[in-house]
Amino acid sequence: MRNEFRELTDPDPEVRLEALRALVTGAEKGDVAAKQVLREIVTGYPDFDPEIYSRALNFLAFFGDESLAEALLAALADEEYGCQRWAAAGCGVLRLQAAAPLLIDLLSHPDALTRESACEALGEIRDPTAVTPLAQVLDDPAEHVRAAAAYALAEVGDDEAMEHLWAALESPRRPVRAGYLSAALARPASKTFDRLIQATAHDDPEVRFWAARALGATGDERAEQLLTRLAVEDHATVRTGGHVSTAAKKALKTLRNIREHQRKARAGEQTA
């Protein structure tokens, strides 16, 4: 493993990458020495090329532990090194509560991918202090960042977080493509199911449209009768040109697919 360690700083980028691949392969197989070298990349990150560091963090689940917390926090705050996006993801993988303030700061980073990574990490950490900052990101100019913020709020899942998602869905300012809000509201289905049912009777057809899609994503058979009725009766048009009835039909297909997958999974468990 010492050879790989030396090669990680070789002038030739291909040599560096090959050494990293060997270490990752070893870590995936449980090699203790390989895991230790990968941890040394994280703790000594300024001594390594940013590409090596960022690629190593992509496999943090195989070698990471709490001993890396201080180094990850340092990289998270290191603007010059340029790997805040990957450090944020690493903090999420390890669920480092201490990273929350720095991650919240990154929600206003000029790079959209870094903002997205910060949202995702905050969702993993589930720190309630992040709810208001994440809600503000629901207005981010980048759709993938807005989606990451919505999913993070769903992961936090407290009443305040869910109210922000509902407010975004019901707002006249909602984006034309609000599927990520629908998907986020479907995630904690036990908390949102009844309100999603109510939302299918909302005056605004766009709310009905996305509520129907969310109900399908819950996989809850209690929604099937209502979705069947909407598919037949509600032909209101939304800004995308679609109809509530079409959304209900797609939701029914999704719901049935989820339930079939669950049925097969249960059958597999019984025969295992």
Coordinates of C-alpha atoms in Angstrom, one line a residue:
M1 CA 0.0 0.0 0.0
R2 CA 2.9 2.3 0.5
N3 CA 3.6 2.1 -3.3
E4 CA 0.1 3.3 -4.0
F5 CA 0.5 6.1 -1.4
R6 CA 3.6 7.4 -3.2
E7 CA 1.9 7.1 -6.6
L8 CA -1.0 9.2 -5.4
T9 CA 1.3 12.2 -5.7
D10 CA 3.1 11.1 -8.9
P11 CA 3.4 13.9 -11.5
D12 CA 1.6 11.7 -14.0
P13 CA -2.2 12.1 -13.5
E14 CA -2.8 8.6 -14.9
V15 CA -0.5 7.1 -12.4
R16 CA -2.3 8.9 -9.6
L17 CA -5.7 7.7 -10.8
E18 CA -4.6 4.1 -11.2
A19 CA -3.2 4.1 -7.6
L20 CA -6.5 5.5 -6.4
R21 CA -8.5 2.8 -8.3
A22 CA -6.4 0.1 -6.7
L23 CA -7.0 1.5 -3.2
V24 CA -10.7 1.8 -3.8
T25 CA -10.9 -1.8 -5.1
G26 CA -9.1 -2.9 -1.9
A27 CA -11.4 -0.9 0.3
E28 CA -14.5 -2.4 -1.4
K29 CA -13.1 -5.8 -0.5
G30 CA -12.5 -4.8 3.1
D31 CA -8.7 -4.3 2.9
V32 CA -7.8 -2.5 6.1
A33 CA -4.6 -1.0 4.8
A34 CA -6.3 0.4 1.7
K35 CA -9.0 2.0 3.9
Q36 CA -6.3 3.6 6.0
V37 CA -4.5 5.1 3.0
L38 CA -7.8 6.5 1.7
R39 CA -8.5 8.1 5.1
E40 CA -5.0 9.7 4.9
I41 CA -6.1 11.3 1.7
V42 CA -9.0 12.9 3.5
T43 CA -7.0 14.0 6.6
G44 CA -4.1 15.3 4.5
Y45 CA -6.1 16.7 1.6
P46 CA -4.0 19.8 1.0
D47 CA -1.1 17.5 0.0
F48 CA -3.1 15.8 -2.7
D49 CA -4.4 16.8 -6.1
P50 CA -8.1 17.9 -5.8
E51 CA -9.1 15.3 -8.4
I52 CA -7.7 12.5 -6.2
Y53 CA -9.4 13.9 -3.1
S54 CA -12.8 14.4 -4.8
R55 CA -12.7 10.9 -6.4
A56 CA -11.7 9.4 -3.1
L57 CA -14.7 11.0 -1.3
N58 CA -17.0 9.4 -3.9
F59 CA -16.2 6.1 -2.1
L60 CA -16.3 7.5 1.5
A61 CA -19.0 4.9 2.5
F62 CA -16.3 2.2 2.2
F63 CA -13.7 3.8 4.5
G64 CA -15.2 6.8 6.3
D65 CA -15.6 7.1 10.0
E66 CA -15.9 9.9 12.7
S67 CA -12.1 10.3 12.7
L68 CA -12.4 12.2 9.5
A69 CA -14.8 14.8 10.8
E70 CA -12.3 17.5 11.5
A71 CA -10.6 17.2 8.1
L72 CA -13.9 17.2 6.3
L73 CA -15.0 20.4 8.1
A74 CA -11.7 22.0 7.2
A75 CA -12.1 21.1 3.5
L76 CA -15.7 22.3 3.7
A77 CA -14.5 25.7 4.7
D78 CA -11.5 25.8 2.3
E79 CA -12.5 27.9 -0.6
E80 CA -9.1 27.9 -2.3
Y81 CA -8.8 24.1 -2.5
G82 CA -12.0 24.0 -4.5
C83 CA -13.6 20.8 -3.3
Q84 CA -16.4 22.1 -1.1
R85 CA -18.9 20.2 -3.2
W86 CA -17.3 16.9 -2.4
A87 CA -16.6 17.7 1.2
A88 CA -20.3 18.6 1.6
A89 CA -21.3 15.2 0.2
G90 CA -18.8 13.5 2.6
C91 CA -20.3 15.3 5.6
G92 CA -23.7 14.0 4.5
V93 CA -22.5 10.5 4.2
L94 CA -21.1 10.6 7.7
R95 CA -24.1 12.7 9.0
L96 CA -21.8 15.2 10.6
Q97 CA -24.1 17.5 12.7
A98 CA -21.2 19.9 13.2
A99 CA -21.2 20.6 9.5
A100 CA -24.6 22.1 9.4
P101 CA -23.6 25.8 9.8
L102 CA -21.0 25.5 7.0
L103 CA -23.4 23.7 4.8
I104 CA -26.0 26.3 5.3
D105 CA -23.5 28.9 4.3
L106 CA -22.8 26.9 1.1
L107 CA -26.5 27.3 0.1
S108 CA -25.6 30.7 -1.3
H109 CA -22.4 29.5 -3.1
P110 CA -22.0 30.8 -6.7
D111 CA -21.6 27.2 -8.0
A112 CA -25.0 25.5 -8.5
L113 CA -23.6 22.0 -8.0
T114 CA -22.1 23.0 -4.7
R115 CA -25.4 24.4 -3.6
E116 CA -27.1 21.1 -4.6
S117 CA -24.5 19.1 -2.7
A118 CA -25.0 21.2 0.4
C119 CA -28.8 20.7 0.2
E120 CA -28.4 16.9 -0.1
A121 CA -26.0 16.8 2.9
L122 CA -28.4 18.8 5.0
G123 CA -31.1 16.3 4.1
E124 CA -28.9 13.5 5.3
I125 CA -28.0 15.3 8.5
R126 CA -31.7 16.3 9.1
D127 CA -30.8 19.3 11.2
P128 CA -33.9 21.4 11.9
T129 CA -31.9 24.6 12.0
A130 CA -31.5 24.2 8.2
V131 CA -35.3 24.3 7.5
T132 CA -35.6 28.0 6.9
P133 CA -32.4 28.3 4.8
L134 CA -33.5 25.3 2.7
A135 CA -36.9 26.8 2.2
Q136 CA -35.3 29.9 0.7
V137 CA -33.5 27.7 -1.8
L138 CA -36.8 26.6 -3.2
D139 CA -36.5 29.9 -5.2
D140 CA -33.1 29.0 -6.5
P141 CA -32.6 29.8 -10.2
A142 CA -31.4 26.2 -10.9
E143 CA -34.1 23.5 -11.0
H144 CA -31.8 20.7 -9.7
V145 CA -30.9 22.9 -6.7
R146 CA -34.6 23.6 -6.0
A147 CA -35.3 19.9 -6.2
A148 CA -32.4 19.0 -3.8
A149 CA -33.8 21.6 -1.3
A150 CA -37.3 20.1 -1.6
Y151 CA -36.0 16.6 -1.0
A152 CA -33.9 17.8 1.9
L153 CA -36.9 19.4 3.5
A154 CA -38.8 16.1 3.1
E155 CA -35.9 14.3 4.8
V156 CA -36.0 16.7 7.8
G157 CA -39.7 16.0 7.8
D158 CA -40.8 18.1 10.7
D159 CA -44.0 20.2 10.6
E160 CA -42.2 23.4 9.6
A161 CA -40.3 21.7 6.8
M162 CA -43.5 20.2 5.4
E163 CA -45.4 23.5 5.6
H164 CA -42.7 25.1 3.4
L165 CA -43.2 22.4 0.8
W166 CA -47.0 22.8 0.9
A167 CA -46.6 26.6 0.6
A168 CA -44.4 26.2 -2.4
L169 CA -46.8 23.8 -4.1
E170 CA -49.8 26.0 -3.5
S171 CA -48.2 29.3 -4.4
P172 CA -49.2 30.9 -7.7
R173 CA -45.4 31.5 -8.1
R174 CA -44.7 27.7 -8.3
P175 CA -42.6 26.7 -11.3
V176 CA -44.2 25.2 -14.3
R177 CA -42.4 22.0 -13.7
A178 CA -43.1 21.2 -10.0
G179 CA -42.6 17.5 -10.1
Y180 CA -39.9 17.7 -7.5
L181 CA -42.3 19.3 -5.0
S182 CA -44.8 16.5 -5.7
A183 CA -42.2 13.9 -5.2
A184 CA -40.9 15.5 -2.0
L185 CA -44.4 15.6 -0.6
A186 CA -44.9 11.9 -1.4
R187 CA -41.8 10.9 0.6
P188 CA -43.1 11.2 4.1
A189 CA -46.5 9.7 3.0
S190 CA -47.6 9.0 6.5
K191 CA -47.6 12.7 7.2
T192 CA -48.9 14.0 3.9
F193 CA -51.4 11.4 2.6
D194 CA -54.6 13.0 4.0
R195 CA -53.6 16.5 2.9
L196 CA -52.7 15.2 -0.6
I197 CA -56.2 13.7 -0.8
Q198 CA -57.7 17.1 0.2
A199 CA -55.4 18.9 -2.4
T200 CA -57.0 16.9 -5.2
A201 CA -60.1 19.1 -4.6
H202 CA -58.2 22.4 -4.7
D203 CA -59.5 25.2 -6.8
D204 CA -56.2 25.4 -8.7
P205 CA -55.9 22.6 -11.2
E206 CA -52.1 22.7 -11.0
V207 CA -52.3 21.8 -7.3
R208 CA -54.7 19.0 -8.2
F209 CA -52.4 17.8 -10.9
W210 CA -49.3 17.6 -8.7
A211 CA -51.3 16.2 -5.7
A212 CA -52.5 13.4 -8.0
R213 CA -48.9 12.6 -9.0
A214 CA -47.8 12.6 -5.4
L215 CA -50.5 10.2 -4.4
G216 CA -49.4 7.8 -7.0
A217 CA -45.8 8.0 -5.7
T218 CA -47.0 7.1 -2.2
G219 CA -47.9 3.6 -3.3
D220 CA -50.9 3.8 -0.9
E221 CA -53.8 1.7 -2.2
R222 CA -56.3 4.0 -0.4
A223 CA -55.6 6.5 -3.2
E224 CA -56.6 4.2 -6.1
Q225 CA -60.4 4.9 -6.1
L226 CA -59.9 8.7 -6.0
L227 CA -57.2 8.6 -8.7
T228 CA -59.5 6.5 -10.9
R229 CA -62.3 9.1 -10.5
L230 CA -59.9 12.0 -11.4
A231 CA -58.7 10.1 -14.4
V232 CA -62.2 10.0 -15.7
E233 CA -63.7 13.3 -14.6
D234 CA -61.0 16.0 -14.2
H235 CA -59.9 17.3 -17.6
A236 CA -58.7 20.7 -16.4
T237 CA -55.5 21.9 -18.2
V238 CA -52.3 23.1 -16.6
R239 CA -49.5 25.3 -17.9
T240 CA -47.5 22.4 -19.3
G241 CA -50.5 21.6 -21.5
G242 CA -51.3 18.5 -19.6
H243 CA -54.5 17.6 -17.9
V244 CA -55.3 16.6 -14.4
S245 CA -56.9 13.4 -15.7
T246 CA -53.6 12.5 -17.4
A247 CA -51.7 13.1 -14.2
A248 CA -54.1 10.8 -12.4
K249 CA -53.7 8.1 -15.0
K250 CA -49.9 8.3 -14.6
A251 CA -50.3 8.2 -10.9
L252 CA -52.4 5.1 -11.0
K253 CA -49.7 3.4 -13.1
T254 CA -47.0 4.4 -10.6
L255 CA -49.1 3.3 -7.6
R256 CA -49.7 -0.1 -9.1
N257 CA -46.1 -0.6 -10.1
I258 CA -45.0 0.3 -6.6
R259 CA -47.5 -2.2 -5.1
E260 CA -46.5 -4.9 -7.5
H261 CA -42.8 -4.3 -6.6
Q262 CA -43.7 -4.5 -2.9
R263 CA -45.7 -7.7 -3.5
K264 CA -42.7 -9.4 -5.3
A265 CA -40.4 -8.2 -2.5
R266 CA -42.6 -9.8 0.1
A267 CA -42.8 -13.0 -1.8
G268 CA -39.1 -13.1 -2.2
E269 CA -38.6 -12.7 1.6
Q270 CA -41.0 -15.5 2.3
T271 CA -39.2 -17.9 0.0
A272 CA -35.7 -16.9 1.2

